[in-house]
């Protein structure tokens, strides 16, 4: 793997650590300032601007060098987090929360930009596959390490110190990307993106989501569930379980534990030719554990349940071909970690081009599924017309656990 790819992956891992640690610190700050209600408002302020910022940034990146856009997002986040630290120190928590929410909004553009840069740096399809695997591991590890770092920082110092560390991490990641240059990527067009164009793209996207209604309903419900989970983490850790501020970090870290565990629990993998079934499985792994927490209200149960929630987030589309159903799932369920596996290199390159054009946080593996599953596993496997079902089951038999 090239040095540039290693730097890109390391920067992504540090970015995830900074985001998850900063989120814990900001949730604690919001709860200290205005209780659960302010945590909910903070979650909304983080989520709503993404609808506009994501398409705008991804659209502009097509007209410039994407590695510079990745670098720019890291520098912008470092600046916003540093501003949040300053506002915290002068006792302006609301302003600090707005800056922190802005940093989170910018973070949502990092993953699709990162995925778009990697194919331009990788020298071979095999190297790109390895880079995608390493990137996925870095993300899962970062989701675990970040909350743990926040928990330790909150127990010793406080939110402002944790946020300072996050700003340093973002700057460190940016420094690592300073020498990275994507080969063969050139600017297209003038770089101008109109608000009317962004609005038209959003409108087209919502029209696609209207049918089938099940997917739209699940998309809305899981988005709401994520917001509820944001509030529940703080309330459960501080009020219900009396774990104090560090408890928010420890409880959040279990989502990262679940993400790593999901790659090891092969018995949870499901092979399906039906899109709705795969989507429902992912939603069930999110919703059912939250019901268990509500019924038991026990700290030990909550920690185990949050790990389960972290598991139900990754899906592999086997023999993706034209991207169905994998790309459809990625569009309709942005909360899932969707990957596409296609052994025909020409088709894999087309899939990567589609992913880049749509700005989707999707990984494309240009190899046989048997080879990929030796390196990592997934919570769900979906396939459409890649082979007769008995043959698919025979391919995947060694990986059922």
Short mmCIF file of C-alpha atoms in Angstrom, two decimals:
data_model
loop_
_atom_site.label_atom_id
_atom_site.label_comp_id
_atom_site.label_asym_id
_atom_site.label_seq_id
_atom_site.Cartn_x
_atom_site.Cartn_y
_atom_site.Cartn_z
CA UNK A 1 0.00 0.00 0.00
CA UNK A 2 1.35 3.43 -0.93
CA UNK A 3 2.35 6.02 1.66
CA UNK A 4 -0.38 8.34 0.39
CA UNK A 5 -3.05 5.69 0.99
CA UNK A 6 -1.73 5.03 4.48
CA UNK A 7 -1.86 8.75 5.24
CA UNK A 8 -5.39 9.01 3.87
CA UNK A 9 -6.59 6.09 6.01
CA UNK A 10 -4.78 7.33 9.11
CA UNK A 11 -6.31 10.78 8.65
CA UNK A 12 -9.77 9.21 8.38
CA UNK A 13 -9.23 7.24 11.59
CA UNK A 14 -8.05 10.34 13.47
CA UNK A 15 -11.00 12.25 12.04
CA UNK A 16 -13.46 9.67 13.41
CA UNK A 17 -11.77 9.77 16.82
CA UNK A 18 -12.02 13.57 16.87
CA UNK A 19 -15.69 13.49 15.83
CA UNK A 20 -16.84 10.85 18.31
CA UNK A 21 -14.83 12.28 21.22
CA UNK A 22 -16.03 15.80 20.42
CA UNK A 23 -19.64 14.64 20.18
CA UNK A 24 -19.48 13.15 23.67
CA UNK A 25 -17.98 16.37 25.08
CA UNK A 26 -20.59 18.54 23.34
CA UNK A 27 -23.47 16.35 24.53
CA UNK A 28 -22.22 16.69 28.09
CA UNK A 29 -21.90 20.46 27.65
CA UNK A 30 -25.43 20.68 26.27
CA UNK A 31 -26.83 18.60 29.13
CA UNK A 32 -25.02 20.74 31.73
CA UNK A 33 -26.40 23.90 30.14
CA UNK A 34 -29.99 23.05 29.28
CA UNK A 35 -30.70 19.45 30.15
CA UNK A 36 -32.15 16.85 27.79
CA UNK A 37 -34.07 19.49 25.82
CA UNK A 38 -30.88 21.27 24.76
CA UNK A 39 -29.25 17.95 23.84
CA UNK A 40 -32.21 17.33 21.50
CA UNK A 41 -31.89 20.81 19.98
CA UNK A 42 -28.16 20.26 19.53
CA UNK A 43 -28.88 17.01 17.69
CA UNK A 44 -31.29 18.78 15.35
CA UNK A 45 -28.81 21.60 14.68
CA UNK A 46 -26.21 18.95 13.77
CA UNK A 47 -28.54 17.00 11.47
CA UNK A 48 -30.59 19.49 9.48
CA UNK A 49 -27.81 21.47 7.71
CA UNK A 50 -26.37 18.21 6.35
CA UNK A 51 -29.21 18.14 3.78
CA UNK A 52 -27.75 21.25 2.17
CA UNK A 53 -24.05 21.09 3.02
CA UNK A 54 -23.48 17.48 1.89
CA UNK A 55 -24.75 17.82 -1.71
CA UNK A 56 -23.13 21.26 -2.08
CA UNK A 57 -19.66 20.16 -0.98
CA UNK A 58 -19.73 16.88 -2.90
CA UNK A 59 -20.94 18.71 -6.00
CA UNK A 60 -18.18 21.30 -5.80
CA UNK A 61 -15.54 18.63 -5.19
CA UNK A 62 -16.24 17.24 -8.67
CA UNK A 63 -14.87 20.51 -10.02
CA UNK A 64 -11.64 20.51 -8.05
CA UNK A 65 -8.99 18.26 -6.50
CA UNK A 66 -10.77 16.07 -3.97
CA UNK A 67 -7.72 15.53 -1.77
CA UNK A 68 -7.67 19.29 -1.22
CA UNK A 69 -11.33 19.16 -0.25
CA UNK A 70 -10.53 16.47 2.32
CA UNK A 71 -7.73 18.64 3.67
CA UNK A 72 -10.07 21.64 3.71
CA UNK A 73 -12.73 19.79 5.71
CA UNK A 74 -10.16 18.85 8.36
CA UNK A 75 -8.86 22.40 8.63
CA UNK A 76 -12.40 23.80 8.81
CA UNK A 77 -13.29 21.34 11.57
CA UNK A 78 -10.14 22.20 13.52
CA UNK A 79 -11.06 25.88 13.29
CA UNK A 80 -14.68 25.33 14.37
CA UNK A 81 -13.68 23.07 17.28
CA UNK A 82 -11.07 25.61 18.39
CA UNK A 83 -13.79 28.28 18.31
CA UNK A 84 -15.98 26.00 20.45
CA UNK A 85 -13.14 25.70 22.97
CA UNK A 86 -12.78 29.47 23.11
CA UNK A 87 -16.51 29.99 23.69
CA UNK A 88 -16.46 27.34 26.40
CA UNK A 89 -13.63 29.05 28.24
CA UNK A 90 -15.47 32.40 28.25
CA UNK A 91 -18.69 30.74 29.44
CA UNK A 92 -20.62 30.97 26.15
CA UNK A 93 -21.88 27.37 25.93
CA UNK A 94 -24.58 28.02 23.32
CA UNK A 95 -22.08 29.55 20.91
CA UNK A 96 -19.74 26.62 21.59
CA UNK A 97 -22.50 24.16 20.74
CA UNK A 98 -23.25 25.95 17.46
CA UNK A 99 -19.57 25.76 16.48
CA UNK A 100 -19.39 22.11 17.52
CA UNK A 101 -22.50 21.32 15.48
CA UNK A 102 -20.91 23.04 12.49
CA UNK A 103 -17.82 20.87 12.86
CA UNK A 104 -20.03 17.76 12.85
CA UNK A 105 -21.80 18.93 9.70
CA UNK A 106 -18.44 19.35 7.95
CA UNK A 107 -17.41 15.87 9.16
CA UNK A 108 -20.29 14.25 7.23
CA UNK A 109 -18.57 15.21 3.97
CA UNK A 110 -15.26 13.57 4.89
CA UNK A 111 -16.26 9.93 4.28
CA UNK A 112 -17.63 10.33 0.71
CA UNK A 113 -14.73 12.61 -0.21
CA UNK A 114 -12.28 10.09 1.22
CA UNK A 115 -13.90 7.24 -0.72
CA UNK A 116 -13.69 9.27 -3.92
CA UNK A 117 -9.97 10.02 -3.46
CA UNK A 118 -8.80 6.45 -2.74
CA UNK A 119 -9.36 5.06 -6.29
CA UNK A 120 -7.22 7.87 -7.68
CA UNK A 121 -4.35 6.97 -5.33
CA UNK A 122 -4.49 3.17 -5.40
CA UNK A 123 -2.25 1.60 -8.05
CA UNK A 124 -4.18 -1.64 -8.49
CA UNK A 125 -7.71 -2.95 -7.76
CA UNK A 126 -6.22 -5.26 -5.11
CA UNK A 127 -4.60 -2.29 -3.39
CA UNK A 128 -7.90 -0.41 -3.49
CA UNK A 129 -9.65 -3.39 -1.90
CA UNK A 130 -7.05 -3.51 0.88
CA UNK A 131 -7.40 0.24 1.40
CA UNK A 132 -11.19 -0.07 1.70
CA UNK A 133 -10.83 -2.83 4.30
CA UNK A 134 -8.30 -0.77 6.27
CA UNK A 135 -10.52 2.32 6.04
CA UNK A 136 -13.52 0.41 7.40
CA UNK A 137 -11.43 -0.90 10.29
CA UNK A 138 -10.10 2.59 11.02
CA UNK A 139 -13.67 3.89 11.19
CA UNK A 140 -14.83 1.16 13.58
CA UNK A 141 -11.75 1.55 15.75
CA UNK A 142 -12.16 5.32 15.80
CA UNK A 143 -15.79 4.96 16.89
CA UNK A 144 -14.52 2.95 19.86
CA UNK A 145 -11.42 4.96 20.75
CA UNK A 146 -13.04 8.41 20.51
CA UNK A 147 -15.67 7.95 23.24
CA UNK A 148 -13.11 6.21 25.47
CA UNK A 149 -10.74 9.16 25.09
CA UNK A 150 -13.63 11.51 25.87
CA UNK A 151 -14.58 9.51 28.97
CA UNK A 152 -11.03 9.71 30.31
CA UNK A 153 -10.75 13.41 29.46
CA UNK A 154 -14.07 14.25 31.10
CA UNK A 155 -13.15 12.39 34.27
CA UNK A 156 -9.84 14.23 34.61
CA UNK A 157 -10.38 17.66 33.03
CA UNK A 158 -13.69 18.53 31.35
CA UNK A 159 -15.39 19.26 28.01
CA UNK A 160 -13.08 22.10 27.01
CA UNK A 161 -9.99 19.90 27.37
CA UNK A 162 -11.58 17.11 25.32
CA UNK A 163 -12.53 19.58 22.59
CA UNK A 164 -8.98 20.95 22.58
CA UNK A 165 -7.69 17.44 21.98
CA UNK A 166 -10.18 17.01 19.14
CA UNK A 167 -8.94 20.19 17.45
CA UNK A 168 -5.36 18.92 17.73
CA UNK A 169 -6.38 15.57 16.22
CA UNK A 170 -8.06 17.30 13.27
CA UNK A 171 -4.95 19.43 12.68
CA UNK A 172 -2.73 16.35 12.93
CA UNK A 173 -4.87 14.55 10.36
CA UNK A 174 -4.69 17.58 8.07
CA UNK A 175 -0.91 17.69 8.45
CA UNK A 176 -0.68 14.06 7.39
CA UNK A 177 -2.55 14.85 4.18
CA UNK A 178 -0.38 17.80 3.23
CA UNK A 179 1.73 15.74 0.80
CA UNK A 180 -1.05 13.54 -0.59
CA UNK A 181 -1.85 14.04 -4.25
CA UNK A 182 -4.41 12.05 -6.24
CA UNK A 183 -3.12 11.02 -9.66
CA UNK A 184 -5.35 11.46 -12.67
CA UNK A 185 -7.96 13.63 -11.00
CA UNK A 186 -8.65 16.86 -12.81
CA UNK A 187 -11.09 19.66 -12.27
CA UNK A 188 -14.31 19.51 -14.25
CA UNK A 189 -16.33 22.61 -15.02
CA UNK A 190 -16.18 25.99 -13.36
CA UNK A 191 -16.76 24.85 -9.79
CA UNK A 192 -19.92 26.92 -9.47
CA UNK A 193 -22.83 25.25 -7.70
CA UNK A 194 -26.16 27.07 -7.56
CA UNK A 195 -28.63 26.78 -4.72
CA UNK A 196 -31.30 26.08 -7.33
CA UNK A 197 -29.30 23.10 -8.59
CA UNK A 198 -28.83 21.75 -5.07
CA UNK A 199 -32.54 22.18 -4.37
CA UNK A 200 -33.40 20.33 -7.58
CA UNK A 201 -31.12 17.41 -6.63
CA UNK A 202 -32.67 17.21 -3.16
CA UNK A 203 -36.16 17.26 -4.67
CA UNK A 204 -35.23 14.43 -7.04
CA UNK A 205 -33.84 12.44 -4.14
CA UNK A 206 -37.02 12.79 -2.08
CA UNK A 207 -39.11 11.76 -5.09
CA UNK A 208 -37.05 8.58 -5.34
CA UNK A 209 -37.60 7.90 -1.64
CA UNK A 210 -41.40 8.07 -1.92
CA UNK A 211 -41.60 4.56 -3.40
CA UNK A 212 -41.67 2.07 -1.89
CA UNK A 213 -43.24 3.63 1.22
CA UNK A 214 -41.63 1.03 3.50
CA UNK A 215 -38.14 2.36 2.73
CA UNK A 216 -39.19 5.97 3.26
CA UNK A 217 -40.87 5.08 6.55
CA UNK A 218 -37.82 3.18 7.79
CA UNK A 219 -35.51 6.01 6.72
CA UNK A 220 -37.54 8.59 8.66
CA UNK A 221 -37.93 6.34 11.68
CA UNK A 222 -34.25 5.47 11.93
CA UNK A 223 -33.30 9.14 11.60
CA UNK A 224 -35.65 9.88 14.48
CA UNK A 225 -34.22 6.94 16.41
CA UNK A 226 -30.71 8.33 16.04
CA UNK A 227 -31.88 11.63 17.50
CA UNK A 228 -33.57 9.87 20.41
CA UNK A 229 -30.44 7.79 21.00
CA UNK A 230 -28.35 10.96 21.20
CA UNK A 231 -30.50 12.24 24.06
CA UNK A 232 -30.89 8.83 25.69
CA UNK A 233 -27.14 8.29 25.98
CA UNK A 234 -26.71 11.39 28.15
CA UNK A 235 -29.84 10.93 30.23
CA UNK A 236 -29.14 7.25 30.90
CA UNK A 237 -25.48 7.76 31.81
CA UNK A 238 -25.89 10.85 34.00
CA UNK A 239 -29.37 10.58 35.52
CA UNK A 240 -30.58 6.98 35.30
CA UNK A 241 -27.33 5.11 35.99
CA UNK A 242 -25.48 7.86 37.92
CA UNK A 243 -22.27 7.27 35.96
CA UNK A 244 -21.47 10.97 35.74
CA UNK A 245 -20.10 12.80 32.70
CA UNK A 246 -17.48 10.13 31.84
CA UNK A 247 -20.33 7.60 31.69
CA UNK A 248 -21.55 9.29 28.49
CA UNK A 249 -18.26 8.37 26.85
CA UNK A 250 -18.20 4.83 28.18
CA UNK A 251 -21.78 4.17 27.04
CA UNK A 252 -21.16 5.68 23.59
CA UNK A 253 -18.02 3.58 23.18
CA UNK A 254 -20.17 0.46 23.19
CA UNK A 255 -21.45 1.45 19.75
CA UNK A 256 -17.86 1.19 18.56
CA UNK A 257 -17.47 -2.15 20.32
CA UNK A 258 -20.52 -3.37 18.44
CA UNK A 259 -19.11 -2.16 15.13
CA UNK A 260 -15.91 -4.15 15.66
CA UNK A 261 -17.76 -7.17 17.01
CA UNK A 262 -20.05 -7.21 14.00
CA UNK A 263 -17.03 -7.92 11.81
CA UNK A 264 -16.26 -11.00 13.90
CA UNK A 265 -19.71 -12.51 14.43
CA UNK A 266 -20.18 -14.38 11.17
CA UNK A 267 -23.24 -16.15 12.48
CA UNK A 268 -25.22 -12.93 12.17
CA UNK A 269 -24.76 -12.72 8.42
CA UNK A 270 -27.86 -13.03 6.29
CA UNK A 271 -28.03 -13.87 2.57
CA UNK A 272 -31.10 -12.43 0.87
CA UNK A 273 -32.37 -11.55 -2.56
CA UNK A 274 -34.98 -9.18 -1.17
CA UNK A 275 -34.08 -5.55 -0.51
CA UNK A 276 -36.88 -5.00 2.02
CA UNK A 277 -35.79 -7.98 4.12
CA UNK A 278 -32.22 -6.69 4.44
CA UNK A 279 -33.46 -3.22 5.36
CA UNK A 280 -35.86 -4.59 7.97
CA UNK A 281 -33.08 -6.68 9.55
CA UNK A 282 -30.90 -3.60 9.90
CA UNK A 283 -33.76 -1.59 11.40
CA UNK A 284 -34.61 -4.39 13.83
CA UNK A 285 -31.03 -4.51 15.09
CA UNK A 286 -31.41 -0.82 15.84
CA UNK A 287 -34.91 -0.70 17.29
CA UNK A 288 -35.32 -3.88 19.32
CA UNK A 289 -32.30 -3.27 21.59
CA UNK A 290 -33.59 0.24 22.43
CA UNK A 291 -36.87 -1.32 23.60
CA UNK A 292 -34.90 -3.64 25.88
CA UNK A 293 -33.17 -0.67 27.54
CA UNK A 294 -36.52 0.99 28.15
CA UNK A 295 -37.95 -2.11 29.78
CA UNK A 296 -35.00 -2.98 32.02
CA UNK A 297 -33.30 0.35 32.85
CA UNK A 298 -30.19 -1.53 34.01
CA UNK A 299 -26.70 -0.19 33.32
CA UNK A 300 -25.20 -3.59 32.43
CA UNK A 301 -28.05 -4.30 30.01
CA UNK A 302 -27.65 -0.85 28.44
CA UNK A 303 -23.94 -1.39 27.76
CA UNK A 304 -24.67 -4.75 26.09
CA UNK A 305 -27.57 -3.30 24.11
CA UNK A 306 -25.53 -0.40 22.75
CA UNK A 307 -23.01 -2.91 21.44
CA UNK A 308 -25.84 -4.70 19.59
CA UNK A 309 -26.97 -1.40 18.06
CA UNK A 310 -23.43 -0.87 16.77
CA UNK A 311 -23.49 -4.30 15.11
CA UNK A 312 -26.54 -3.70 12.92
CA UNK A 313 -24.97 -1.23 10.55
CA UNK A 314 -23.03 -2.98 7.76
CA UNK A 315 -24.32 -4.67 4.60
CA UNK A 316 -22.39 -6.26 1.71
CA UNK A 317 -23.94 -6.50 -1.76
CA UNK A 318 -22.48 -9.67 -3.31
CA UNK A 319 -21.93 -9.56 -7.09
CA UNK A 320 -23.22 -6.00 -7.24
CA UNK A 321 -22.98 -5.67 -11.03
CA UNK A 322 -24.97 -2.53 -11.81
CA UNK A 323 -25.28 -1.60 -8.13
CA UNK A 324 -28.65 -3.19 -7.32
CA UNK A 325 -29.62 -3.53 -4.54
CA UNK A 326 -26.50 -2.17 -2.82
CA UNK A 327 -26.60 1.39 -4.16
CA UNK A 328 -30.35 1.57 -3.57
CA UNK A 329 -29.86 0.56 0.07
CA UNK A 330 -27.07 3.13 0.46
CA UNK A 331 -29.29 5.91 -0.88
CA UNK A 332 -32.39 4.95 1.13
CA UNK A 333 -30.56 4.04 4.35
CA UNK A 334 -27.63 6.46 4.78
CA UNK A 335 -27.13 5.22 8.34
CA UNK A 336 -25.91 1.82 7.13
CA UNK A 337 -22.34 0.99 6.11
CA UNK A 338 -22.90 -0.45 2.64
CA UNK A 339 -20.18 -2.18 0.60
CA UNK A 340 -20.28 -3.52 -2.96
CA UNK A 341 -18.39 -6.62 -4.08
CA UNK A 342 -17.89 -7.18 -7.82
CA UNK A 343 -15.21 -9.51 -9.21
CA UNK A 344 -15.36 -8.11 -12.78
CA UNK A 345 -12.91 -5.21 -12.69
CA UNK A 346 -14.67 -3.24 -15.43
CA UNK A 347 -17.95 -3.37 -13.53
CA UNK A 348 -16.17 -2.51 -10.27
CA UNK A 349 -14.70 0.60 -11.90
CA UNK A 350 -18.16 1.63 -13.13
CA UNK A 351 -19.59 1.13 -9.64
CA UNK A 352 -16.81 3.29 -8.18
CA UNK A 353 -17.59 6.00 -10.74
CA UNK A 354 -21.28 5.91 -9.75
CA UNK A 355 -20.38 6.09 -6.06
CA UNK A 356 -18.09 9.05 -6.74
CA UNK A 357 -20.68 10.86 -8.84
CA UNK A 358 -23.42 10.44 -6.21
CA UNK A 359 -21.08 11.18 -3.31
CA UNK A 360 -22.14 8.04 -1.44
CA UNK A 361 -20.19 6.69 1.57
CA UNK A 362 -19.93 3.27 -0.10
CA UNK A 363 -16.88 1.02 -0.45
CA UNK A 364 -16.34 -0.94 -3.67
CA UNK A 365 -14.31 -4.17 -3.54
CA UNK A 366 -13.04 -5.42 -6.89
CA UNK A 367 -12.56 -9.07 -5.95
CA UNK A 368 -14.41 -12.34 -5.42
CA UNK A 369 -16.59 -12.46 -2.34
CA UNK A 370 -14.77 -15.56 -1.07
CA UNK A 371 -11.53 -13.56 -0.99
CA UNK A 372 -13.13 -10.57 0.67
CA UNK A 373 -14.75 -12.62 3.44
CA UNK A 374 -11.36 -13.99 4.40
CA UNK A 375 -10.41 -10.43 5.37
CA UNK A 376 -13.62 -9.22 7.02
CA UNK A 377 -17.25 -10.12 7.62
CA UNK A 378 -20.53 -8.24 7.43
CA UNK A 379 -23.79 -8.22 9.35
CA UNK A 380 -25.89 -8.87 6.22
CA UNK A 381 -25.20 -10.17 2.73
CA UNK A 382 -27.55 -9.30 -0.12
CA UNK A 383 -27.49 -10.47 -3.72
CA UNK A 384 -29.59 -10.15 -6.88
CA UNK A 385 -29.27 -12.51 -9.85
CA UNK A 386 -25.57 -13.13 -9.24
CA UNK A 387 -26.15 -16.90 -9.18
CA UNK A 388 -28.78 -19.47 -8.15
CA UNK A 389 -29.40 -19.39 -4.41
CA UNK A 390 -27.96 -22.90 -3.75
CA UNK A 391 -24.73 -21.84 -5.47
CA UNK A 392 -24.51 -18.62 -3.44
CA UNK A 393 -25.03 -20.58 -0.23
CA UNK A 394 -22.30 -23.02 -1.28
CA UNK A 395 -19.87 -20.12 -1.90
CA UNK A 396 -20.57 -18.63 1.51
CA UNK A 397 -20.84 -21.89 3.49
CA UNK A 398 -17.38 -21.59 5.14
CA UNK A 399 -18.32 -18.13 6.45
CA UNK A 400 -21.59 -18.88 8.23
CA UNK A 401 -19.71 -19.46 11.49
#
